Amino acid sequence: HADLAMYRAKQGGKDNITFFSPEMNAVDAARASVETQLRGALERGELHVVYQPLHGAAGEVQGAEALLRWRSPLLGDVPPAAFIPVAEDTGLIISIGEFVLREACRQLAAWRQAGKAVTCVSVNISPAQFGRDDFVALVQRTLQAHRLSGRDLELELTERMVLRRVEEVARKMSELRALGVRISLDDFGTGNSALNYLLTLPVTTLKVDRVFIQALDQTPGAYRVVQAIVALGHGLGLDVVAEGVETPAQLMQVRELGCERTQGFLLGRPVPPEDLTL
Ligand code: C2E
Ligand code: MG
Ligand code: MG
Ligand code: MG
């Protein structure tokens, strides 16, 4: 991606204000051009949201995860892994994250109006967004603006945010829970979080990272590891989601292990809202 982005940035010619110096390596240069282009991407309408279904144990669509997409005229389709970190470092994630939350709520309300049976929309939240003083108020305002209840929304947070400022995180989570908003720990098992935080934070869901799900087909012992994570979640009264399910064998195993929800390319890829089969 780095080489491609740099190539495209160079092709951009005079209008592109990315500077390349000999000391800059390809990765730095690509990142600089991502940053240049990302400023203003929202205003230029280059960002949009796609939705990946979350299925219940019986295979029915329960909800959808909102995933951000960026189509840059200069850089092409830039994957979130290449621009979310840049958005986080530059503070752009605040306005971009607000856009995703608003879009997801607007879309859920539209599905409801169209009589579709989507129960919930899940939105990824960066630590910098969650850390804002007005984050809970923003969520509340956005729900109200679209006449949604807190139960319609699930926020996906990663373990790395849970490790910092635990008291503040706990307070905000409790406020969100009081609104009915559910809180999922995304990519669970890959961070280096201490398990005791699970006892003190009012999270509702563990989303088992896809490396564990994919290992089910390949690594002896992976089944036992997922089983242990499910037991941990259920022991704490949380529901457990398996992400990244790609094969029928993985699906069979995670259902057998009691994961309440499943998500992955086998069941449905992220698609524009009009293409989501509900
Ligand atoms: P995530 O929240 O863990 O999202 C799951 C990622 O795995 C998505 O990639 C999804 O397309 C991909 N995926 C889903 N099922 C499968 C599967 O069966 N196999 C494989 N190989 N991959 C699968 P995506 O959309 O590229 O997003 C990557 C990450 O970027 C997300 O990971 C999330 O951390 C971040 N992200 C995406 N949208 C947003 C956003 O609006 N805000 C924030 N803060 N982060 C976002
Ligand atoms: Mg997620
Ligand atoms: Mg995830
Ligand atoms: Mg993940």
Coordinates of C-alpha atoms and ligand atoms in Angstrom, one line a residue:
H1 CA 0.0 0.0 0.0
A2 CA 2.8 2.4 0.9
D3 CA 4.4 2.1 -2.6
L4 CA 1.1 2.5 -4.3
A5 CA 0.2 5.5 -2.3
M6 CA 3.5 7.2 -2.9
Y7 CA 3.2 6.4 -6.6
R8 CA -0.2 8.0 -6.8
A9 CA 0.9 10.9 -4.7
K10 CA 3.7 11.6 -7.1
Q11 CA 1.3 11.3 -10.0
G12 CA -0.7 14.0 -8.4
G13 CA 1.9 16.5 -9.6
K14 CA 1.8 20.2 -8.7
D15 CA -1.6 20.2 -7.0
N16 CA -0.4 17.7 -4.5
I17 CA 1.3 19.5 -1.6
T18 CA 3.0 16.5 -0.2
F19 CA 6.7 17.0 0.1
F20 CA 9.2 14.3 -0.6
S21 CA 12.7 14.6 0.7
P22 CA 15.5 12.1 0.1
E23 CA 15.6 11.2 3.8
M24 CA 11.9 10.3 3.7
N25 CA 11.4 6.6 3.2
A26 CA 8.5 5.2 1.2
V27 CA 6.4 4.6 4.3
D28 CA 6.8 8.1 5.7
A29 CA 6.1 9.6 2.3
A30 CA 2.9 7.5 1.9
R31 CA 1.8 8.5 5.4
A32 CA 2.4 12.2 4.7
S33 CA 0.4 12.0 1.5
V34 CA -2.4 10.2 3.4
E35 CA -2.4 13.0 5.9
T36 CA -2.5 15.7 3.3
Q37 CA -5.4 14.1 1.5
L38 CA -7.3 13.1 4.6
R39 CA -7.6 16.8 5.6
G40 CA -10.7 17.8 3.8
A41 CA -11.7 14.3 2.7
L42 CA -14.8 14.6 4.9
E43 CA -15.8 18.0 3.5
R44 CA -15.2 16.8 -0.1
G45 CA -17.6 13.8 0.5
E46 CA -14.9 11.2 0.0
L47 CA -15.8 9.2 3.1
H48 CA -18.7 6.8 3.3
V49 CA -19.8 4.0 5.6
V50 CA -20.4 0.3 4.7
Y51 CA -22.1 -2.3 6.8
Q52 CA -21.2 -5.8 7.7
P53 CA -23.9 -8.0 9.2
L54 CA -23.8 -9.6 12.6
H55 CA -25.7 -12.9 12.8
G56 CA -27.5 -14.4 15.7
A57 CA -27.1 -18.0 16.7
A58 CA -29.9 -19.1 14.5
G59 CA -28.3 -17.5 11.5
E60 CA -30.6 -14.4 11.4
V61 CA -29.2 -11.0 10.8
Q62 CA -29.2 -9.2 14.2
G63 CA -27.4 -6.1 13.4
A64 CA -24.6 -4.5 11.4
E65 CA -21.2 -3.0 12.1
A66 CA -20.5 0.3 10.5
L67 CA -17.1 0.4 8.8
L68 CA -15.6 3.5 7.3
R69 CA -14.4 3.7 3.7
W70 CA -12.3 6.4 2.0
R71 CA -12.3 6.7 -1.7
S72 CA -9.6 9.4 -2.5
P73 CA -9.5 10.7 -6.1
L74 CA -5.7 10.8 -5.7
L75 CA -4.9 7.8 -3.7
G76 CA -7.7 5.5 -4.6
D77 CA -9.4 3.3 -2.0
V78 CA -7.4 3.6 1.2
P79 CA -8.0 0.9 3.8
P80 CA -8.9 2.0 7.3
A81 CA -5.7 0.4 8.6
A82 CA -3.8 2.9 6.5
F83 CA -5.8 6.0 7.5
I84 CA -7.5 5.5 10.9
P85 CA -4.1 5.7 12.7
V86 CA -3.3 9.0 10.8
A87 CA -6.7 10.3 11.7
E88 CA -6.0 9.5 15.3
D89 CA -2.6 11.1 15.3
T90 CA -3.9 14.3 13.7
G91 CA -7.1 14.7 15.7
L92 CA -9.1 14.3 12.5
I93 CA -10.7 11.2 14.0
I94 CA -12.9 13.5 16.1
S95 CA -14.9 14.9 13.2
I96 CA -14.6 11.7 11.2
G97 CA -15.8 9.6 14.1
E98 CA -18.7 12.0 14.6
F99 CA -19.6 11.5 11.0
V100 CA -19.6 7.7 11.3
L101 CA -21.8 7.8 14.4
R102 CA -24.3 10.1 12.8
E103 CA -24.3 8.1 9.5
A104 CA -24.8 4.8 11.3
C105 CA -27.7 6.2 13.4
R106 CA -29.3 7.8 10.4
Q107 CA -29.0 4.5 8.5
L108 CA -30.5 2.4 11.3
A109 CA -33.4 4.9 11.5
A110 CA -33.9 4.6 7.7
W111 CA -33.9 0.8 7.8
R112 CA -36.5 0.9 10.6
Q113 CA -38.7 3.2 8.6
A114 CA -38.4 0.8 5.6
G115 CA -39.6 -2.0 7.9
K116 CA -36.2 -3.8 8.0
A117 CA -35.6 -6.0 11.0
V118 CA -32.2 -4.6 12.0
T119 CA -32.0 -4.5 15.8
C120 CA -28.8 -2.7 16.3
V121 CA -25.9 -0.9 14.7
S122 CA -22.3 -1.2 16.0
V123 CA -19.9 1.6 15.7
N124 CA -16.1 1.5 16.2
I125 CA -14.8 4.2 18.5
S126 CA -11.2 5.4 18.8
P127 CA -9.6 6.1 22.2
A128 CA -9.3 9.8 21.3
Q129 CA -13.1 10.1 20.7
F130 CA -14.0 8.2 23.8
G131 CA -11.6 10.3 25.8
R132 CA -13.4 13.6 24.9
D133 CA -15.4 15.1 27.8
D134 CA -18.4 15.5 25.7
F135 CA -18.4 11.9 24.2
V136 CA -21.4 10.6 26.2
A137 CA -23.4 13.8 25.4
L138 CA -22.6 13.4 21.7
V139 CA -23.9 9.8 21.7
Q140 CA -27.0 10.9 23.5
R141 CA -27.6 13.9 21.1
T142 CA -27.0 11.7 18.1
L143 CA -29.5 9.0 19.3
Q144 CA -32.1 11.7 20.0
A145 CA -31.7 13.3 16.6
H146 CA -32.6 10.1 15.0
R147 CA -35.2 9.1 17.5
L148 CA -33.3 6.0 18.5
S149 CA -32.9 4.5 21.9
G150 CA -29.6 3.5 23.5
R151 CA -30.5 -0.2 23.0
D152 CA -30.2 0.4 19.2
L153 CA -26.5 1.2 19.5
E154 CA -23.4 -0.8 20.4
L155 CA -20.0 0.8 20.6
E156 CA -16.9 -1.2 19.8
L157 CA -13.9 -0.2 21.8
T158 CA -10.5 -1.8 21.9
E159 CA -8.6 -3.1 24.8
R160 CA -5.9 -0.4 24.4
M161 CA -8.3 2.3 25.6
V162 CA -9.4 0.3 28.5
L163 CA -5.9 0.3 29.9
R164 CA -5.7 4.0 30.3
R165 CA -7.5 6.1 32.9
V166 CA -9.7 3.3 34.1
E167 CA -11.8 5.4 36.5
E168 CA -12.8 7.8 33.7
V169 CA -13.4 5.0 31.3
A170 CA -15.6 3.2 33.9
R171 CA -17.6 6.3 34.6
K172 CA -18.3 7.0 30.9
M173 CA -19.2 3.3 30.3
S174 CA -21.7 3.4 33.1
E175 CA -23.3 6.6 31.7
L176 CA -23.5 4.9 28.3
R177 CA -25.0 1.8 29.9
A178 CA -27.5 3.9 31.7
L179 CA -28.7 5.1 28.2
G180 CA -29.0 1.4 27.2
V181 CA -26.0 1.5 24.9
R182 CA -24.0 -1.7 24.7
I183 CA -20.3 -1.8 24.9
S184 CA -18.2 -4.4 23.1
L185 CA -14.5 -5.1 23.5
D186 CA -13.2 -5.4 20.0
D187 CA -10.3 -7.6 18.9
F188 CA -10.5 -9.3 22.3
G189 CA -7.5 -11.3 23.2
T190 CA -4.9 -9.5 21.2
G191 CA -4.3 -6.5 23.5
N192 CA -2.3 -6.9 26.6
S193 CA -5.2 -5.9 28.9
A194 CA -5.2 -7.2 32.4
L195 CA -8.3 -9.3 33.0
N196 CA -9.2 -7.6 36.2
Y197 CA -10.5 -4.6 34.2
L198 CA -13.2 -6.9 32.9
L199 CA -14.4 -7.2 36.5
T200 CA -14.7 -3.4 37.0
L201 CA -15.8 -2.1 33.6
P202 CA -19.5 -2.5 32.6
V203 CA -18.8 -4.0 29.2
T204 CA -21.5 -6.1 27.7
T205 CA -19.8 -8.0 24.9
L206 CA -16.5 -9.7 24.0
K207 CA -15.7 -9.7 20.4
V208 CA -13.1 -12.5 19.9
D209 CA -10.4 -11.4 17.5
R210 CA -10.4 -13.0 14.2
V211 CA -6.9 -14.5 14.6
F212 CA -8.4 -17.0 17.1
I213 CA -11.3 -17.8 14.8
Q214 CA -9.0 -18.3 11.9
A215 CA -6.7 -20.5 13.9
L216 CA -9.6 -22.9 14.5
D217 CA -8.9 -24.4 11.1
Q218 CA -5.2 -24.5 11.4
T219 CA -3.8 -24.7 14.9
P220 CA -4.4 -27.6 17.3
G221 CA -5.4 -26.1 20.6
A222 CA -7.2 -23.1 19.1
Y223 CA -10.5 -24.6 19.9
R224 CA -9.6 -24.8 23.6
V225 CA -8.4 -21.2 23.5
V226 CA -11.7 -19.9 22.0
Q227 CA -13.6 -22.2 24.5
A228 CA -11.7 -20.5 27.3
I229 CA -12.5 -17.0 26.0
V230 CA -16.2 -17.9 25.7
A231 CA -16.2 -19.3 29.2
L232 CA -14.6 -16.1 30.5
G233 CA -17.2 -14.0 28.8
H234 CA -20.1 -16.1 29.8
G235 CA -18.7 -16.4 33.4
L236 CA -18.9 -12.6 33.5
G237 CA -22.4 -12.5 32.1
L238 CA -21.2 -11.0 28.7
D239 CA -22.2 -12.1 25.3
V240 CA -19.5 -13.3 23.0
V241 CA -19.2 -12.5 19.3
A242 CA -16.9 -14.3 16.9
E243 CA -15.4 -12.0 14.2
G244 CA -13.7 -13.0 11.0
V245 CA -15.6 -16.3 10.4
E246 CA -14.5 -17.4 6.9
T247 CA -15.2 -21.1 6.7
P248 CA -18.2 -23.4 7.5
A249 CA -15.9 -25.3 9.9
Q250 CA -15.2 -22.2 11.9
L251 CA -18.9 -21.3 11.9
M252 CA -19.8 -24.7 13.2
Q253 CA -17.2 -24.6 16.0
V254 CA -18.0 -21.1 17.2
R255 CA -21.7 -21.9 17.3
E256 CA -21.0 -25.1 19.1
L257 CA -18.9 -23.1 21.6
G258 CA -21.9 -20.9 22.3
C259 CA -20.9 -17.6 20.7
E260 CA -24.1 -15.6 20.6
R261 CA -23.3 -13.7 17.5
T262 CA -21.1 -14.3 14.5
Q263 CA -19.6 -12.1 11.8
G264 CA -17.3 -12.7 8.9
F265 CA -16.9 -13.0 5.1
L266 CA -18.6 -16.4 5.1
L267 CA -21.8 -14.7 6.4
G268 CA -21.5 -11.4 4.7
R269 CA -18.9 -8.9 3.6
P270 CA -19.1 -5.2 4.4
V271 CA -21.4 -3.6 1.8
P272 CA -23.1 -0.3 1.1
P273 CA -26.4 0.0 3.1
E274 CA -28.6 -0.6 0.1
D275 CA -26.9 -4.0 -0.6
L276 CA -27.3 -5.4 2.9
T277 CA -29.7 -8.3 2.7
L278 CA -32.1 -8.0 5.7
Ligands
C2E1 P1 -12.6 -4.1 13.3 O1 -13.5 -3.2 14.0 O2 -12.1 -5.3 14.0 O3 -13.4 -4.6 12.0 C1 -13.3 -5.8 11.4 C2 -12.4 -5.8 10.2 O4 -12.2 -7.1 9.7 C3 -13.0 -5.0 9.0 O5 -11.9 -4.5 8.2 C4 -13.7 -6.1 8.2 O6 -13.8 -5.8 6.8 C5 -12.7 -7.2 8.4 N1 -13.4 -8.5 8.3 C6 -14.6 -8.8 8.6 N2 -14.9 -10.1 8.4 C7 -13.7 -10.7 8.0 C8 -13.3 -12.0 7.6 O7 -14.1 -13.0 7.6 N3 -12.0 -12.2 7.2 C9 -11.1 -11.1 7.2 N4 -9.9 -11.4 6.8 N5 -11.5 -9.9 7.5 C10 -12.7 -9.7 7.9 P2 -11.8 -2.9 7.8 O8 -13.2 -2.5 7.4 O9 -10.7 -2.8 6.9 O10 -11.5 -2.2 9.2 C11 -10.3 -2.4 9.8 C12 -10.3 -1.8 11.2 O11 -10.3 -0.3 11.0 C13 -11.5 -2.1 12.0 O12 -11.3 -3.3 12.7 C14 -11.5 -0.9 13.0 O13 -10.6 -1.1 14.0 C15 -11.0 0.2 12.1 N6 -12.2 1.0 11.7 C16 -13.0 0.8 10.6 N7 -14.0 1.7 10.6 C17 -13.8 2.5 11.6 C18 -14.5 3.7 12.2 O14 -15.5 4.2 11.7 N8 -13.9 4.2 13.3 C19 -12.8 3.7 13.9 N9 -12.3 4.3 15.0 N10 -12.2 2.6 13.5 C20 -12.6 2.0 12.3
MG2 MG -15.1 -3.5 15.1
MG3 MG -13.0 -6.4 15.4
MG4 MG -10.3 -6.9 14.2

